GROMACS .gro file of C-alpha atoms in nm:
model
  485
    1MET     CA    1  10.011   8.896   3.757
    2VAL     CA    2   9.857   8.609   3.558
    3PHE     CA    3  10.037   8.388   3.356
    4PRO     CA    4  10.009   8.560   2.997
    5ARG     CA    5   9.848   8.454   2.637
    6THR     CA    6  10.144   8.311   2.470
    7THR     CA    7  10.324   8.056   2.278
    8ALA     CA    8  10.360   7.811   2.070
    9SER     CA    9  10.653   7.484   1.995
   10ARG     CA   10  10.750   7.168   1.991
   11THR     CA   11  10.484   6.942   1.837
   12ARG     CA   12  10.621   6.682   2.011
   13ARG     CA   13  10.598   6.837   2.341
   14ARG     CA   14  10.208   6.986   2.323
   15ARG     CA   15  10.068   6.834   2.611
   16GLY     CA   16   9.913   6.997   2.852
   17TRP     CA   17   9.933   7.293   2.852
   18ARG     CA   18   9.635   7.468   2.925
   19ALA     CA   19   9.601   7.313   3.287
   20LEU     CA   20   9.941   7.471   3.318
   21ILE     CA   21   9.866   7.818   3.208
   22ALA     CA   22   9.613   7.760   3.502
   23VAL     CA   23   9.879   7.622   3.753
   24VAL     CA   24  10.068   7.931   3.629
   25SER     CA   25   9.796   8.174   3.648
   26ILE     CA   26   9.761   8.019   4.010
   27ALA     CA   27  10.137   8.092   4.102
   28ALA     CA   28  10.112   8.433   3.954
   29ILE     CA   29   9.827   8.543   4.147
   30GLY     CA   30   9.836   8.492   4.523
   31VAL     CA   31   9.929   8.405   4.893
   32THR     CA   32   9.740   8.319   5.134
   33ALA     CA   33   9.442   8.530   5.272
   34GLY     CA   34   9.467   8.736   5.547
   35THR     CA   35   9.863   8.761   5.456
   36ALA     CA   36   9.910   8.954   5.237
   37ALA     CA   37  10.232   9.110   5.350
   38ALA     CA   38  10.405   8.774   5.379
   39ARG     CA   39  10.679   8.618   5.098
   40VAL     CA   40  10.530   8.454   4.836
   41PHE     CA   41  10.841   8.284   4.693
   42ASP     CA   42  11.141   8.456   4.869
   43PRO     CA   43  11.378   8.443   4.608
   44GLN     CA   44  11.752   8.517   4.615
   45ALA     CA   45  11.952   8.656   4.318
   46PHE     CA   46  12.251   8.710   4.172
   47THR     CA   47  12.409   8.831   3.852
   48LEU     CA   48  12.744   8.704   3.691
   49ASP     CA   49  13.044   8.882   3.507
   50ASN     CA   50  12.845   8.851   3.138
   51GLY     CA   51  12.566   8.982   3.240
   52LEU     CA   52  12.352   8.702   3.284
   53ARG     CA   53  12.076   8.738   3.606
   54VAL     CA   54  12.037   8.425   3.832
   55VAL     CA   55  11.719   8.400   4.043
   56VAL     CA   56  11.719   8.054   4.325
   57ILE     CA   57  11.394   7.957   4.520
   58SER     CA   58  11.485   7.726   4.782
   59ASP     CA   59  11.269   7.417   4.838
   60PRO     CA   60  11.398   7.132   4.978
   61ARG     CA   61  11.074   6.923   5.069
   62VAL     CA   62  11.204   6.684   4.820
   63PRO     CA   63  11.536   6.623   4.604
   64VAL     CA   64  11.423   6.740   4.257
   65VAL     CA   65  11.494   7.127   4.086
   66SER     CA   66  11.310   7.320   3.825
   67HIS     CA   67  11.609   7.488   3.552
   68MET     CA   68  11.479   7.721   3.316
   69ALA     CA   69  11.661   7.987   3.120
   70TRP     CA   70  11.479   8.231   2.970
   71TYR     CA   71  11.532   8.509   2.655
   72LEU     CA   72  11.430   8.844   2.651
   73VAL     CA   73  11.293   8.793   2.230
   74GLY     CA   74  10.967   8.654   2.118
   75SER     CA   75  10.797   8.689   1.864
   76ALA     CA   76  10.724   9.057   1.890
   77ASP     CA   77  11.043   9.117   1.826
   78GLU     CA   78  11.077   8.941   1.470
   79GLU     CA   79  11.106   9.181   1.200
   80PRO     CA   80  10.865   9.271   0.988
   81GLY     CA   81  10.842   8.986   0.706
   82ARG     CA   82  10.958   8.725   0.974
   83SER     CA   83  10.703   8.595   1.195
   84GLY     CA   84  10.768   8.283   1.320
   85LEU     CA   85  11.142   8.274   1.407
   86ALA     CA   86  11.087   8.303   1.740
   87HIS     CA   87  10.953   7.911   1.763
   88LEU     CA   88  11.176   7.802   1.445
   89LEU     CA   89  11.448   7.908   1.636
   90GLU     CA   90  11.295   7.753   1.949
   91HIS     CA   91  11.293   7.425   1.735
   92LEU     CA   92  11.590   7.427   1.638
   93MET     CA   93  11.832   7.492   2.004
   94PHE     CA   94  11.765   7.105   2.030
   95LYS     CA   95  11.931   6.996   1.738
   96GLY     CA   96  12.263   7.024   1.873
   97THR     CA   97  12.583   7.142   1.934
   98PRO     CA   98  12.925   7.016   1.823
   99ASP     CA   99  12.982   6.921   2.217
  100VAL     CA  100  12.617   6.764   2.249
  101PRO     CA  101  12.515   6.630   1.884
  102GLN     CA  102  12.173   6.596   1.785
  103GLY     CA  103  11.940   6.478   2.054
  104GLU     CA  104  12.160   6.394   2.267
  105PHE     CA  105  12.060   6.728   2.473
  106SER     CA  106  11.690   6.544   2.549
  107ALA     CA  107  11.844   6.176   2.552
  108ALA     CA  108  12.090   6.325   2.782
  109VAL     CA  109  11.789   6.479   3.016
  110THR     CA  110  11.555   6.102   2.958
  111ARG     CA  111  11.838   5.889   3.038
  112ASN     CA  112  11.836   6.108   3.399
  113GLY     CA  113  11.544   6.036   3.487
  114GLY     CA  114  11.444   6.437   3.412
  115GLN     CA  115  11.154   6.569   3.147
  116GLU     CA  116  11.223   6.909   2.972
  117ASN     CA  117  11.059   7.149   2.750
  118ALA     CA  118  11.029   7.506   2.566
  119PHE     CA  119  10.759   7.750   2.503
  120THR     CA  120  10.795   8.085   2.270
  121SER     CA  121  10.552   8.378   2.356
  122GLN     CA  122  10.507   8.728   2.172
  123ASP     CA  123  10.757   8.844   2.475
  124PHE     CA  124  10.986   8.584   2.587
  125THR     CA  125  11.116   8.224   2.476
  126ALA     CA  126  11.172   7.945   2.711
  127TYR     CA  127  11.332   7.652   2.795
  128PHE     CA  128  11.309   7.425   3.153
  129GLN     CA  129  11.456   7.065   3.263
  130ASN     CA  130  11.278   6.917   3.578
  131ILE     CA  131  11.515   6.692   3.698
  132ALA     CA  132  11.663   6.499   3.981
  133LYS     CA  133  11.918   6.779   4.209
  134ASP     CA  134  12.250   6.588   4.130
  135ARG     CA  135  12.192   6.645   3.826
  136LEU     CA  136  12.160   7.009   3.812
  137GLU     CA  137  12.516   7.090   3.674
  138LEU     CA  138  12.434   6.834   3.360
  139VAL     CA  139  12.162   7.019   3.212
  140MET     CA  140  12.326   7.380   3.326
  141ARG     CA  141  12.661   7.300   3.128
  142MET     CA  142  12.437   7.163   2.832
  143GLU     CA  143  12.183   7.469   2.878
  144ALA     CA  144  12.483   7.728   2.838
  145ASP     CA  145  12.686   7.513   2.593
  146ARG     CA  146  12.328   7.556   2.322
  147MET     CA  147  12.320   7.946   2.452
  148ARG     CA  148  12.560   8.019   2.200
  149ASN     CA  149  12.725   7.724   2.005
  150LEU     CA  150  12.412   7.582   1.825
  151THR     CA  151  12.466   7.454   1.477
  152LEU     CA  152  12.330   7.565   1.243
  153ASN     CA  153  12.281   7.504   0.892
  154ASP     CA  154  12.067   7.436   0.575
  155ALA     CA  155  12.062   7.049   0.668
  156GLN     CA  156  11.919   7.127   1.033
  157VAL     CA  157  11.691   7.449   0.911
  158GLU     CA  158  11.454   7.323   0.631
  159PRO     CA  159  11.359   7.040   0.767
  160GLU     CA  160  11.248   7.193   1.100
  161LYS     CA  161  11.073   7.420   0.875
  162ARG     CA  162  10.876   7.177   0.696
  163VAL     CA  163  10.792   7.046   1.058
  164VAL     CA  164  10.712   7.372   1.201
  165LEU     CA  165  10.437   7.414   0.874
  166GLU     CA  166  10.293   7.101   0.981
  167GLU     CA  167  10.211   7.197   1.314
  168ARG     CA  168  10.091   7.542   1.200
  169ARG     CA  169   9.855   7.290   0.958
  170GLN     CA  170   9.770   7.081   1.294
  171ARG     CA  171   9.687   7.359   1.485
  172ILE     CA  172   9.587   7.647   1.291
  173ASP     CA  173   9.477   7.506   1.010
  174ASN     CA  174   9.203   7.198   1.090
  175ASP     CA  175   9.109   7.451   1.384
  176PRO     CA  176   8.825   7.710   1.315
  177GLY     CA  177   8.885   7.854   1.638
  178ALA     CA  178   9.201   7.840   1.635
  179ILE     CA  179   9.176   8.083   1.299
  180LEU     CA  180   8.920   8.312   1.396
  181GLY     CA  181   9.126   8.343   1.676
  182GLU     CA  182   9.373   8.460   1.453
  183GLU     CA  183   9.215   8.623   1.221
  184ALA     CA  184   9.080   8.821   1.500
  185GLN     CA  185   9.459   8.853   1.698
  186ALA     CA  186   9.501   9.039   1.343
  187VAL     CA  187   9.235   9.311   1.414
  188ARG     CA  188   9.276   9.395   1.791
  189PHE     CA  189   9.630   9.515   1.761
  190LEU     CA  190   9.603   9.790   1.466
  191ASN     CA  191  10.004   9.835   1.454
  192HIS     CA  192  10.156   9.648   1.765
  193PRO     CA  193  10.325   9.339   1.651
  194TYR     CA  194  10.097   9.117   1.877
  195ARG     CA  195   9.869   9.095   1.580
  196LYS     CA  196  10.112   8.860   1.456
  197PRO     CA  197  10.052   8.443   1.540
  198ILE     CA  198  10.352   8.386   1.707
  199ILE     CA  199  10.418   8.069   1.485
  200GLY     CA  200  10.402   8.295   1.232
  201TRP     CA  201  10.242   8.293   0.885
  202GLU     CA  202  10.280   8.026   0.672
  203HIS     CA  203  10.448   8.214   0.365
  204GLU     CA  204  10.674   8.380   0.593
  205ILE     CA  205  10.783   8.100   0.763
  206ALA     CA  206  10.823   7.912   0.432
  207ALA     CA  207  11.081   8.182   0.332
  208LEU     CA  208  11.293   8.222   0.579
  209THR     CA  209  11.684   8.130   0.544
  210THR     CA  210  11.913   7.954   0.752
  211ALA     CA  211  12.112   8.328   0.739
  212ASP     CA  212  11.758   8.493   0.905
  213VAL     CA  213  11.779   8.183   1.212
  214ILE     CA  214  12.175   8.244   1.225
  215ASP     CA  215  12.132   8.631   1.274
  216PHE     CA  216  11.819   8.610   1.509
  217TYR     CA  217  12.019   8.375   1.678
  218GLN     CA  218  12.348   8.560   1.759
  219ARG     CA  219  12.172   8.890   1.842
  220TRP     CA  220  11.917   8.753   2.103
  221TYR     CA  221  12.058   8.465   2.236
  222THR     CA  222  12.325   8.645   2.476
  223PRO     CA  223  12.401   8.553   2.843
  224ASN     CA  224  12.264   8.947   2.906
  225ASN     CA  225  11.994   8.877   2.732
  226ALA     CA  226  11.871   8.587   2.955
  227VAL     CA  227  11.744   8.538   3.298
  228VAL     CA  228  11.830   8.140   3.472
  229VAL     CA  229  11.543   8.071   3.708
  230ILE     CA  230  11.632   7.722   3.956
  231SER     CA  231  11.344   7.641   4.254
  232GLY     CA  232  11.395   7.345   4.426
  233ASP     CA  233  11.630   7.150   4.662
  234VAL     CA  234  11.902   7.406   4.618
  235THR     CA  235  12.040   7.698   4.764
  236ARG     CA  236  12.190   8.018   4.591
  237ASP     CA  237  12.562   7.880   4.668
  238GLU     CA  238  12.550   7.592   4.573
  239VAL     CA  239  12.383   7.765   4.195
  240GLU     CA  240  12.614   8.026   4.211
  241ALA     CA  241  12.901   7.776   4.154
  242LEU     CA  242  12.754   7.580   3.935
  243ALA     CA  243  12.661   7.907   3.776
  244ARG     CA  244  13.017   8.040   3.740
  245ARG     CA  245  13.145   7.670   3.626
  246THR     CA  246  12.912   7.650   3.381
  247TYR     CA  247  12.712   7.959   3.200
  248GLY     CA  248  13.002   8.220   3.352
  249ALA     CA  249  13.182   8.050   3.061
  250VAL     CA  250  13.018   8.212   2.828
  251PRO     CA  251  13.091   8.521   2.663
  252LYS     CA  252  12.872   8.884   2.681
  253GLY     CA  253  12.688   8.990   2.376
  254GLN     CA  254  12.594   9.313   2.256
  255THR     CA  255  12.262   9.357   2.436
  256PRO     CA  256  11.995   9.381   2.216
  257GLN     CA  257  11.759   9.704   2.136
  258ARG     CA  258  11.379   9.619   2.236
  259PRO     CA  259  11.161   9.896   2.154
  260MET     CA  260  10.860  10.002   2.263
  261ILE     CA  261  10.584  10.025   2.037
  262THR     CA  262  10.232  10.171   2.145
  263GLU     CA  263   9.902  10.150   1.953
  264PRO     CA  264   9.693  10.435   1.855
  265ALA     CA  265   9.320  10.507   2.057
  266GLN     CA  266   9.052  10.238   1.858
  267ARG     CA  267   8.773  10.479   1.748
  268ALA     CA  268   8.619  10.147   1.562
  269GLU     CA  269   8.412   9.838   1.668
  270ARG     CA  270   8.508   9.553   1.458
  271ILE     CA  271   8.335   9.232   1.380
  272VAL     CA  272   8.561   8.881   1.284
  273GLU     CA  273   8.309   8.624   1.198
  274LEU     CA  274   8.378   8.294   1.041
  275GLN     CA  275   8.146   7.993   0.971
  276ASP     CA  276   8.297   7.659   0.889
  277PRO     CA  277   8.108   7.346   0.887
  278ARG     CA  278   8.285   7.177   1.132
  279VAL     CA  279   8.214   7.424   1.417
  280ARG     CA  280   8.037   7.204   1.653
  281GLN     CA  281   7.992   7.460   1.936
  282PRO     CA  282   7.939   7.792   1.855
  283LEU     CA  283   8.177   8.094   2.023
  284LEU     CA  284   8.107   8.493   2.075
  285THR     CA  285   8.412   8.677   2.254
  286LEU     CA  286   8.458   9.022   2.298
  287SER     CA  287   8.746   9.227   2.349
  288TRP     CA  288   8.812   9.545   2.484
  289PRO     CA  289   9.223   9.726   2.483
  290ALA     CA  290   9.334   9.746   2.801
  291ALA     CA  291   9.685   9.819   2.962
  292SER     CA  292   9.920   9.593   3.056
  293TYR     CA  293  10.234   9.604   3.295
  294GLY     CA  294  10.481   9.712   3.082
  295THR     CA  295  10.201  10.006   2.941
  296SER     CA  296  10.101  10.126   3.281
  297ALA     CA  297  10.224  10.230   3.594
  298THR     CA  298   9.879  10.297   3.704
  299ALA     CA  299   9.650  10.032   4.012
  300ASP     CA  300   9.414   9.960   3.652
  301THR     CA  301   9.564   9.635   3.626
  302TYR     CA  302   9.549   9.557   3.970
  303ALA     CA  303   9.162   9.627   3.963
  304LEU     CA  304   9.124   9.464   3.661
  305GLN     CA  305   9.268   9.143   3.754
  306VAL     CA  306   8.957   9.147   4.007
  307LEU     CA  307   8.739   9.226   3.771
  308ALA     CA  308   8.813   8.950   3.573
  309ASP     CA  309   8.752   8.721   3.860
  310ALA     CA  310   8.416   8.881   3.961
  311LEU     CA  311   8.312   8.825   3.650
  312GLY     CA  312   8.437   8.524   3.504
  313GLY     CA  313   8.644   8.377   3.780
  314GLY     CA  314   8.439   8.034   3.791
  315ALA     CA  315   8.109   7.918   3.866
  316THR     CA  316   8.059   8.193   4.138
  317SER     CA  317   8.126   8.499   3.947
  318GLN     CA  318   7.802   8.734   3.752
  319LEU     CA  319   7.893   8.581   3.415
  320TYR     CA  320   7.823   8.191   3.515
  321ARG     CA  321   7.542   8.283   3.738
  322LYS     CA  322   7.316   8.499   3.476
  323LEU     CA  323   7.430   8.354   3.142
  324VAL     CA  324   7.486   8.005   3.237
  325VAL     CA  325   7.247   7.902   3.564
  326GLU     CA  326   7.031   8.173   3.583
  327ARG     CA  327   6.879   8.237   3.278
  328PRO     CA  328   7.003   8.040   3.092
  329VAL     CA  329   7.158   8.148   2.783
  330ALA     CA  330   7.494   8.032   2.784
  331ILE     CA  331   7.667   7.665   2.841
  332SER     CA  332   8.000   7.835   2.931
  333ALA     CA  333   8.122   8.229   3.022
  334SER     CA  334   8.434   8.317   3.134
  335ALA     CA  335   8.629   8.668   3.148
  336TRP     CA  336   9.011   8.700   3.090
  337TYR     CA  337   9.235   8.963   3.121
  338ASP     CA  338   9.648   8.947   3.128
  339PRO     CA  339   9.882   9.222   3.263
  340LEU     CA  340  10.211   9.021   3.203
  341ARG     CA  341  10.282   9.191   2.886
  342ARG     CA  342  10.552   9.436   2.747
  343GLY     CA  343  10.299   9.561   2.532
  344PRO     CA  344   9.879   9.636   2.588
  345SER     CA  345   9.662   9.411   2.665
  346THR     CA  346   9.346   9.337   2.622
  347PHE     CA  347   8.979   9.217   2.862
  348ASP     CA  348   8.817   8.959   2.704
  349ILE     CA  349   8.498   8.785   2.779
  350ALA     CA  350   8.396   8.408   2.591
  351ALA     CA  351   8.092   8.228   2.576
  352SER     CA  352   7.925   7.951   2.388
  353PRO     CA  353   7.544   7.993   2.374
  354ARG     CA  354   7.318   7.739   2.468
  355PRO     CA  355   7.158   7.520   2.176
  356GLY     CA  356   6.856   7.759   2.053
  357VAL     CA  357   7.025   8.093   2.120
  358SER     CA  358   7.175   8.264   1.893
  359LEU     CA  359   7.506   8.458   1.888
  360ASP     CA  360   7.347   8.791   1.894
  361GLN     CA  361   7.108   8.695   2.158
  362LEU     CA  362   7.372   8.597   2.384
  363GLU     CA  363   7.595   8.899   2.289
  364SER     CA  364   7.291   9.124   2.401
  365ALA     CA  365   7.281   8.949   2.727
  366ILE     CA  366   7.672   9.001   2.787
  367ARG     CA  367   7.663   9.361   2.685
  368GLU     CA  368   7.401   9.393   2.941
  369ILE     CA  369   7.600   9.287   3.234
  370VAL     CA  370   7.841   9.461   3.097
  371GLY     CA  371   7.574   9.753   3.102
  372ALA     CA  372   7.495   9.727   3.462
  373VAL     CA  373   7.850   9.683   3.559
  374VAL     CA  374   7.943  10.032   3.415
  375ALA     CA  375   7.587  10.220   3.590
  376THR     CA  376   7.604  10.058   3.889
  377GLY     CA  377   7.978   9.861   3.972
  378VAL     CA  378   8.070   9.568   4.134
  379PRO     CA  379   7.858   9.422   4.401
  380VAL     CA  380   8.107   9.472   4.742
  381ASP     CA  381   8.045   9.074   4.792
  382ASP     CA  382   8.191   8.938   4.473
  383VAL     CA  383   8.453   9.173   4.499
  384GLU     CA  384   8.582   9.104   4.865
  385ARG     CA  385   8.474   8.688   4.703
  386SER     CA  386   8.781   8.775   4.508
  387ARG     CA  387   9.009   8.882   4.609
  388GLN     CA  388   8.989   8.638   4.879
  389HIS     CA  389   9.033   8.381   4.609
  390MET     CA  390   9.306   8.554   4.420
  391LEU     CA  391   9.514   8.572   4.748
  392ILE     CA  392   9.397   8.186   4.885
  393ASP     CA  393   9.544   8.075   4.564
  394VAL     CA  394   9.916   8.184   4.668
  395VAL     CA  395   9.922   7.856   4.878
  396PHE     CA  396   9.919   7.692   4.632
  397ALA     CA  397  10.145   7.817   4.391
  398ARG     CA  398  10.399   7.757   4.703
  399ASP     CA  399  10.334   7.408   4.702
  400SER     CA  400  10.504   7.344   4.370
  401TYR     CA  401  10.866   7.355   4.342
  402THR     CA  402  10.792   7.437   3.970
  403THR     CA  403  10.608   7.736   3.910
  404ALA     CA  404  10.865   7.963   4.161
  405SER     CA  405  11.041   7.934   3.855
  406ARG     CA  406  10.768   7.966   3.609
  407VAL     CA  407  10.606   8.277   3.740
  408LEU     CA  408  10.986   8.463   3.845
  409GLY     CA  409  11.097   8.368   3.506
  410GLN     CA  410  10.800   8.556   3.308
  411ALA     CA  411  10.761   8.801   3.526
  412LEU     CA  412  11.157   8.946   3.496
  413ALA     CA  413  11.115   8.882   3.147
  414VAL     CA  414  10.870   9.134   3.042
  415GLY     CA  415  11.024   9.365   3.258
  416ARG     CA  416  10.919   9.305   3.608
  417SER     CA  417  11.058   9.263   3.947
  418ILE     CA  418  11.143   9.053   4.177
  419ASN     CA  419  10.939   9.251   4.445
  420ASP     CA  420  10.689   9.330   4.205
  421VAL     CA  421  10.621   8.898   4.234
  422GLU     CA  422  10.643   8.968   4.643
  423ASP     CA  423  10.487   9.260   4.615
  424TRP     CA  424  10.154   9.117   4.391
  425PRO     CA  425   9.944   9.016   4.721
  426GLU     CA  426   9.971   9.355   4.906
  427ARG     CA  427   9.832   9.500   4.603
  428ILE     CA  428   9.569   9.262   4.517
  429ALA     CA  429   9.437   9.337   4.902
  430ALA     CA  430   9.454   9.660   4.853
  431VAL     CA  431   9.247   9.710   4.573
  432THR     CA  432   8.888   9.862   4.671
  433PRO     CA  433   8.531   9.807   4.489
  434ALA     CA  434   8.551  10.190   4.325
  435GLU     CA  435   8.884  10.151   4.178
  436VAL     CA  436   8.752   9.845   4.073
  437ASP     CA  437   8.396  10.023   3.967
  438ASP     CA  438   8.627  10.237   3.752
  439ALA     CA  439   8.846  10.030   3.618
  440ALA     CA  440   8.564   9.898   3.479
  441ARG     CA  441   8.368  10.182   3.279
  442ALA     CA  442   8.728  10.289   3.171
  443VAL     CA  443   8.810   9.953   2.972
  444PHE     CA  444   8.442   9.896   2.880
  445GLY     CA  445   8.405  10.242   2.748
  446ARG     CA  446   8.646  10.185   2.451
  447PRO     CA  447   8.528  10.021   2.081
  448SER     CA  448   8.527   9.640   2.166
  449VAL     CA  449   8.615   9.367   1.878
  450ILE     CA  450   8.365   9.095   1.862
  451ALA     CA  451   8.483   8.744   1.735
  452ARG     CA  452   8.146   8.535   1.622
  453LEU     CA  453   8.267   8.145   1.566
  454SER     CA  454   7.938   7.943   1.435
  455ALA     CA  455   7.793   7.681   1.150
  456PRO     CA  456   7.701   7.823   0.800
  457ALA     CA  457   7.308   7.771   0.841
  458GLY     CA  458   7.157   7.437   0.746
  459THR     CA  459   7.425   7.307   0.983
  460GLU     CA  460   7.409   7.536   1.281
  461ASP     CA  461   7.124   7.393   1.344
  462ASP     CA  462   7.240   7.013   1.382
  463ALA     CA  463   7.502   7.111   1.531
  464MET     CA  464   7.343   7.338   1.808
  465ASN     CA  465   7.140   7.024   1.887
  466HIS     CA  466   7.431   6.803   1.932
  467PRO     CA  467   7.683   7.037   2.148
  468ALA     CA  468   8.004   6.937   2.200
  469PRO     CA  469   8.174   7.004   2.529
  470ALA     CA  470   8.137   7.350   2.660
  471ALA     CA  471   8.369   7.558   2.510
  472SER     CA  472   8.728   7.616   2.644
  473SER     CA  473   8.728   7.867   2.949
  474THR     CA  474   9.019   8.103   2.813
  475PRO     CA  475   8.940   8.294   2.496
  476ILE     CA  476   9.008   8.236   2.123
  477ASN     CA  477   9.355   8.358   2.138
  478ALA     CA  478   9.482   8.275   2.422
  479PRO     CA  479   9.779   8.079   2.470
  480VAL     CA  480   9.873   7.835   2.246
  481ASN     CA  481  10.230   7.611   2.325
  482SER     CA  482  10.425   7.412   2.289
  483GLY     CA  483  10.434   7.208   2.579
  484ILE     CA  484  10.413   7.423   2.804
  485ARG     CA  485  10.104   7.628   2.844
   0.00000   0.00000   0.00000
């Protein structure tokens, strides 16, 4: 599995999300080559009487733990006209309760040598603390407290709305790439709420009320709509005793329903183009509709992961070799596919042209490569190399005490099971070259959405002669977030 595109979150903890995406993606990806049958994280799980699911991954190598609370609600669950509500509530979760006053949650974590953060995605919202193992009960008690006892009033909500609006101005309105990403996302999905920005539309954020926030909080933040995942130097018995003393005291709520919204067949190519004088490096992305774990029970999702790695997974991938090294017409090229979603996904290719190469020329070169894949398939050696890369990466996933809690938490939050995570290496190892070719023909046979970012005529030449560092290896609408990815 691959860590999904997600989030937006607290301005003050924004650092390092891209690195974290990479780490979690690696984690979600694999186990050691040739040992696909090995367990990945070997977790243990139990459920409290109030419905809270708890997952424990024991890793005694260092006396620290990663504690994560995942709520099964994200921006896709917001009602029409209230975009940004899930993300605003994430901010407000740090405002305090009657027992833990405003600012004390973060101060307590810091005083005890820990780190914390939170992030909102389209499908889930999560909070985490990394801290010494003998402080685990402290963070479990505080997290359980704010699950149902958050203080919410106009004095808390209105100032935080202004913080979120400023965050939106900084992260979206001041970044041409982010503006195009938001516009393209609204076009990629015709019907599904994934088309909304996670941070919300500006006018809808401004219109959110305290009553909206309270209703959302009471509806979605219940123990029976959450998963707690703890990894590190703890045992299942230790965690269960702590969980019963802390989370076990939180009353069960109504279990909210999450309707599955589907996309109609997409029948037309769409082009989204933005020219902005601030652009220093043009960028082109092509997106095709694709299934996700949440929308498909077939093996296509695993074959598409191998295809994404073979086409755009680093310097040995087809796109990089042909576009950056051999011709060369691009300074960067990548492919991206995220199956870990409740709703539909996309298969994306992104590239930035070299100076003097137009976006039209770059698109033609990309379509030539895609056409060759459809006509003759992906070379068998490339498929095998990608499978081995993905399986080897699991070794690194096991090496981090925080990765397991992130991967398992995200998987459970979008409806996957522990076995789905543990079986992932075997399923990737079982992907055949023929399955990769079939998946490629299916996904590239659909109409695409083309997003083009460039400077206006007159400034473009100058910009292209002085290119900025290579564009991100992820598509322009890939995860943004609070502090996490």
